[in-house]
């Protein structure tokens, strides 16, 4: 199976500690690049996630985002450090006895450490976030695979159209060769008394070789077969397919330069259009 370099996935996860939303998106890129946006408290996860991206993907510009909202109910559930508060009160009474004044309970509560928010289990949160990110990554890869399958179908349709054009040209060639031979014979008939018959035959052979496109047609058929083989094998095959498009173009250009009638010229033009359509799709294949 082939994969597109464009894809998108999003998952939202709710837990006691809050809500986390993972997003992964990508566009085509010659190499693999990843960019991360996440709250500073979870930055320690980035090296692990980068390594997972590197193992799962080959090419593409990948953006990974984490949005985190803490549970406000849990954050307001404060706990009183009674032992510390009692020490502060006793110390404040001593100051009051020696210097006078009143003890303000709010000032006691404001003392650092008297009121504490329950600490969240950072390891447990990280583990849950990693699990959700892995699920998001699997959804993301599935979306790239689905897009890649559509591209493979479009490419296959173009390959079939190329095969039809090649068959058309191959069927036209006997008539084209005969027409060219008759044309040369008619032109040479007027001067054959002035030329050596062997020379005339050599000229006809050379002309026939110049317009013979059998080799180019065979190569186009071979390129179609090789491209289908690459698509069937799957994996990260974008660069290989791009190389095949260069080979297709080379044969189509040669065919166009050798064409001597409107039908074959039109077939060569159609081949170049089909090849360009495939090339545009292949630019997005991993």
XYZ file of C-alpha atoms in Angstrom:
286
model
C 0.000 0.000 0.000
C 1.205 3.476 -0.843
C 0.693 6.495 1.401
C 0.041 10.114 0.614
C 2.192 12.756 2.281
C -0.957 14.732 3.118
C -3.092 13.644 6.046
C -4.953 14.782 9.148
C -6.090 13.249 12.448
C -7.564 14.631 15.677
C -8.446 12.985 18.961
C -9.776 14.438 22.196
C -9.177 12.744 25.533
C -10.945 13.555 28.797
C -9.642 12.449 32.197
C -9.915 13.484 35.827
C -7.034 15.891 35.400
C -8.511 17.676 32.386
C -8.969 17.512 28.603
C -6.236 16.958 26.029
C -6.627 17.296 22.255
C -4.021 15.908 19.838
C -3.835 17.052 16.215
C -1.486 15.716 13.537
C -1.404 17.095 10.001
C 1.086 16.908 7.141
C 1.796 18.175 3.640
C 4.242 17.032 0.995
C 7.923 17.596 1.627
C 11.048 16.167 0.046
C 12.280 14.862 3.398
C 10.730 14.176 6.810
C 10.351 17.220 9.059
C 8.293 17.448 12.242
C 7.130 20.522 14.173
C 5.650 20.524 17.665
C 3.393 22.832 19.634
C 2.490 21.790 23.174
C 2.314 23.225 26.711
C 5.682 23.650 28.363
C 4.827 21.139 31.091
C 4.698 18.352 28.488
C 7.841 19.257 26.533
C 9.584 16.211 27.976
C 7.399 14.053 25.713
C 8.745 15.603 22.504
C 11.921 13.443 22.074
C 9.873 10.258 22.474
C 7.258 11.439 19.999
C 9.870 12.561 17.467
C 11.406 9.101 17.516
C 8.025 7.491 16.943
C 7.385 9.820 13.996
C 10.776 8.941 12.538
C 10.030 5.215 12.716
C 6.495 5.504 11.336
C 6.979 7.960 8.447
C 9.499 8.512 5.652
C 8.622 11.851 4.073
C 6.425 14.881 4.675
C 6.182 18.062 6.711
C 4.374 16.960 9.876
C 2.818 19.292 12.466
C 1.812 17.916 15.880
C -0.255 20.027 18.286
C -1.399 19.384 21.854
C -4.059 21.540 23.510
C -4.487 20.984 27.231
C -7.159 22.273 29.610
C -6.802 21.398 33.290
C -9.886 20.429 35.297
C -10.790 23.566 37.273
C -12.726 21.555 39.872
C -9.670 19.570 40.833
C -7.525 22.672 40.867
C -9.796 24.374 43.439
C -9.761 21.424 45.818
C -7.165 22.849 48.205
C -5.765 21.100 51.261
C -4.823 22.731 54.596
C -1.414 21.967 56.058
C -2.613 22.046 59.670
C 0.770 21.439 61.267
C 2.351 24.344 59.432
C -0.631 26.594 60.140
C -0.386 25.791 63.877
C 3.309 26.677 63.903
C 2.604 29.985 62.198
C -0.197 30.806 64.659
C 1.978 30.038 67.682
C 4.742 32.204 66.249
C 2.250 34.982 65.536
C 0.946 34.812 69.135
C 4.475 35.230 70.445
C 4.924 38.288 68.219
C 1.527 39.580 69.389
C 2.476 39.215 73.054
C 5.711 41.125 72.581
C 4.710 43.695 69.988
C 0.944 43.865 70.193
C -1.529 43.693 67.349
C -4.022 41.152 66.096
C -3.566 37.900 64.169
C -5.214 38.014 60.747
C -6.330 34.469 59.771
C -6.120 35.336 56.066
C -2.450 36.218 56.465
C -1.868 32.808 58.003
C -3.607 31.104 55.064
C -1.522 33.121 52.608
C 1.695 31.839 54.071
C 3.519 29.663 51.515
C 2.740 26.002 52.046
C -0.267 26.461 54.343
C -2.776 25.920 51.540
C -1.712 23.336 48.948
C -3.309 22.050 45.772
C -3.140 18.261 45.426
C -0.307 17.329 43.080
C -1.280 15.543 39.914
C 0.513 12.348 38.960
C 2.702 13.643 36.119
C 3.874 10.162 35.130
C 0.320 8.882 34.843
C -0.703 11.915 32.790
C 2.245 11.482 30.441
C 1.464 7.804 29.989
C -2.153 8.549 29.094
C -1.140 11.342 26.719
C 1.365 9.065 24.977
C -1.301 6.426 24.545
C -3.714 8.922 23.009
C -1.019 10.324 20.750
C -0.236 6.807 19.470
C -3.907 6.297 18.654
C -3.929 9.663 16.873
C -0.847 8.659 14.906
C -2.556 5.445 13.796
C -5.582 7.444 12.625
C -3.236 9.821 10.828
C -1.422 6.992 9.034
C -4.787 5.490 8.061
C -5.839 8.818 6.533
C -2.593 8.953 4.529
C -3.166 5.386 3.378
C -6.721 6.188 2.271
C -5.501 9.199 0.309
C -2.680 7.112 -1.136
C -5.148 4.479 -2.341
C -7.110 7.137 -4.217
C -3.892 8.346 -5.838
C -2.972 4.791 -6.829
C -6.350 4.408 -8.538
C -5.854 7.662 -10.456
C -2.363 6.606 -11.527
C -3.627 3.188 -12.599
C -6.275 4.842 -14.760
C -3.548 6.916 -16.474
C -1.380 3.840 -16.954
C -4.276 2.097 -18.672
C -4.778 5.131 -20.897
C -1.063 5.087 -21.793
C -1.336 1.412 -22.703
C -4.254 2.224 -24.992
C -2.308 5.015 -26.701
C 0.681 2.721 -27.190
C -1.580 0.056 -28.716
C -3.106 2.662 -31.021
C 0.290 3.858 -32.266
C 1.522 0.294 -32.697
C -1.558 -0.492 -34.790
C -1.015 2.593 -36.939
C 2.668 1.975 -37.628
C 2.361 -0.574 -40.500
C 0.176 1.827 -42.464
C 2.480 4.740 -41.594
C 5.561 2.816 -42.706
C 3.877 1.782 -45.953
C 2.751 5.349 -46.604
C 6.266 6.619 -46.015
C 7.715 3.951 -48.307
C 5.248 4.751 -51.110
C 5.968 8.445 -50.696
C 9.713 7.903 -51.004
C 9.334 5.586 -53.956
C 7.229 8.175 -55.795
C 9.797 10.886 -55.125
C 12.719 8.712 -56.117
C 11.005 7.403 -59.216
C 11.788 10.649 -60.996
C 15.509 10.485 -60.259
C 16.151 6.758 -60.034
C 17.977 6.783 -63.372
C 20.459 9.208 -61.865
C 21.035 7.271 -58.616
C 22.439 3.885 -57.773
C 19.611 1.418 -56.847
C 21.563 0.294 -53.773
C 21.848 3.891 -52.631
C 18.108 4.319 -53.056
C 17.475 1.220 -50.935
C 19.850 2.471 -48.259
C 18.090 5.831 -48.135
C 14.729 4.097 -47.765
C 16.079 1.928 -44.931
C 17.534 4.943 -43.135
C 14.277 6.850 -43.475
C 12.310 3.863 -42.182
C 14.608 3.648 -39.144
C 14.100 7.322 -38.387
C 10.329 6.943 -38.184
C 10.289 3.496 -36.559
C 9.036 3.856 -32.964
C 8.807 0.184 -32.044
C 11.605 0.540 -29.485
C 9.942 3.528 -27.812
C 6.602 1.703 -27.666
C 8.231 -1.352 -26.101
C 9.885 0.836 -23.496
C 6.614 2.560 -22.679
C 5.021 -0.849 -22.119
C 7.952 -1.807 -19.879
C 7.593 1.440 -17.897
C 3.881 0.785 -17.397
C 4.652 -2.690 -16.053
C 7.394 -1.384 -13.753
C 5.180 1.404 -12.393
C 2.431 -1.087 -11.604
C 4.991 -3.277 -9.859
C 6.121 -0.349 -7.701
C 2.523 0.534 -6.807
C 1.785 -3.070 -5.875
C 4.877 -3.299 -3.683
C 3.902 -0.098 -1.848
C 5.910 1.486 0.933
C 7.820 4.732 0.526
C 7.946 4.685 -3.282
C 7.445 8.354 -4.211
C 11.029 8.946 -5.351
C 11.039 5.768 -7.451
C 7.769 6.720 -9.109
C 9.094 10.205 -9.815
C 12.069 8.635 -11.586
C 9.685 6.522 -13.683
C 7.896 9.686 -14.805
C 11.201 10.969 -16.172
C 11.583 7.741 -18.152
C 8.041 8.030 -19.478
C 8.705 11.597 -20.590
C 11.876 10.596 -22.407
C 10.045 8.017 -24.542
C 7.085 10.325 -25.173
C 9.410 13.082 -26.387
C 11.195 10.681 -28.728
C 7.863 9.441 -30.067
C 6.760 13.018 -30.701
C 9.983 13.807 -32.575
C 9.534 10.774 -34.860
C 5.822 11.150 -35.591
C 5.040 11.881 -39.238
C 1.259 12.104 -39.244
C -1.393 13.895 -37.237
C -2.744 10.785 -35.490
C 0.605 9.760 -33.998
C 1.419 13.367 -33.100
C -1.885 13.593 -31.231
C -1.121 10.303 -29.476
C 2.274 11.639 -28.380
C 0.619 14.793 -27.020
C -1.937 12.717 -25.139
C 0.859 10.624 -23.651
C 2.593 13.735 -22.329
C -0.673 14.959 -20.780
C -1.225 11.609 -19.044
C 2.363 11.540 -17.777
C 2.063 15.056 -16.363
C -1.180 14.121 -14.605
C 0.566 11.150 -13.003
C 3.533 13.272 -12.018
C 1.282 15.744 -10.187
C -0.228 12.911 -8.145
C 3.165 11.353 -7.434
C 4.464 14.600 -5.926
C 2.217 13.846 -2.932
C 3.187 10.188 -2.499
C 5.485 9.313 0.394
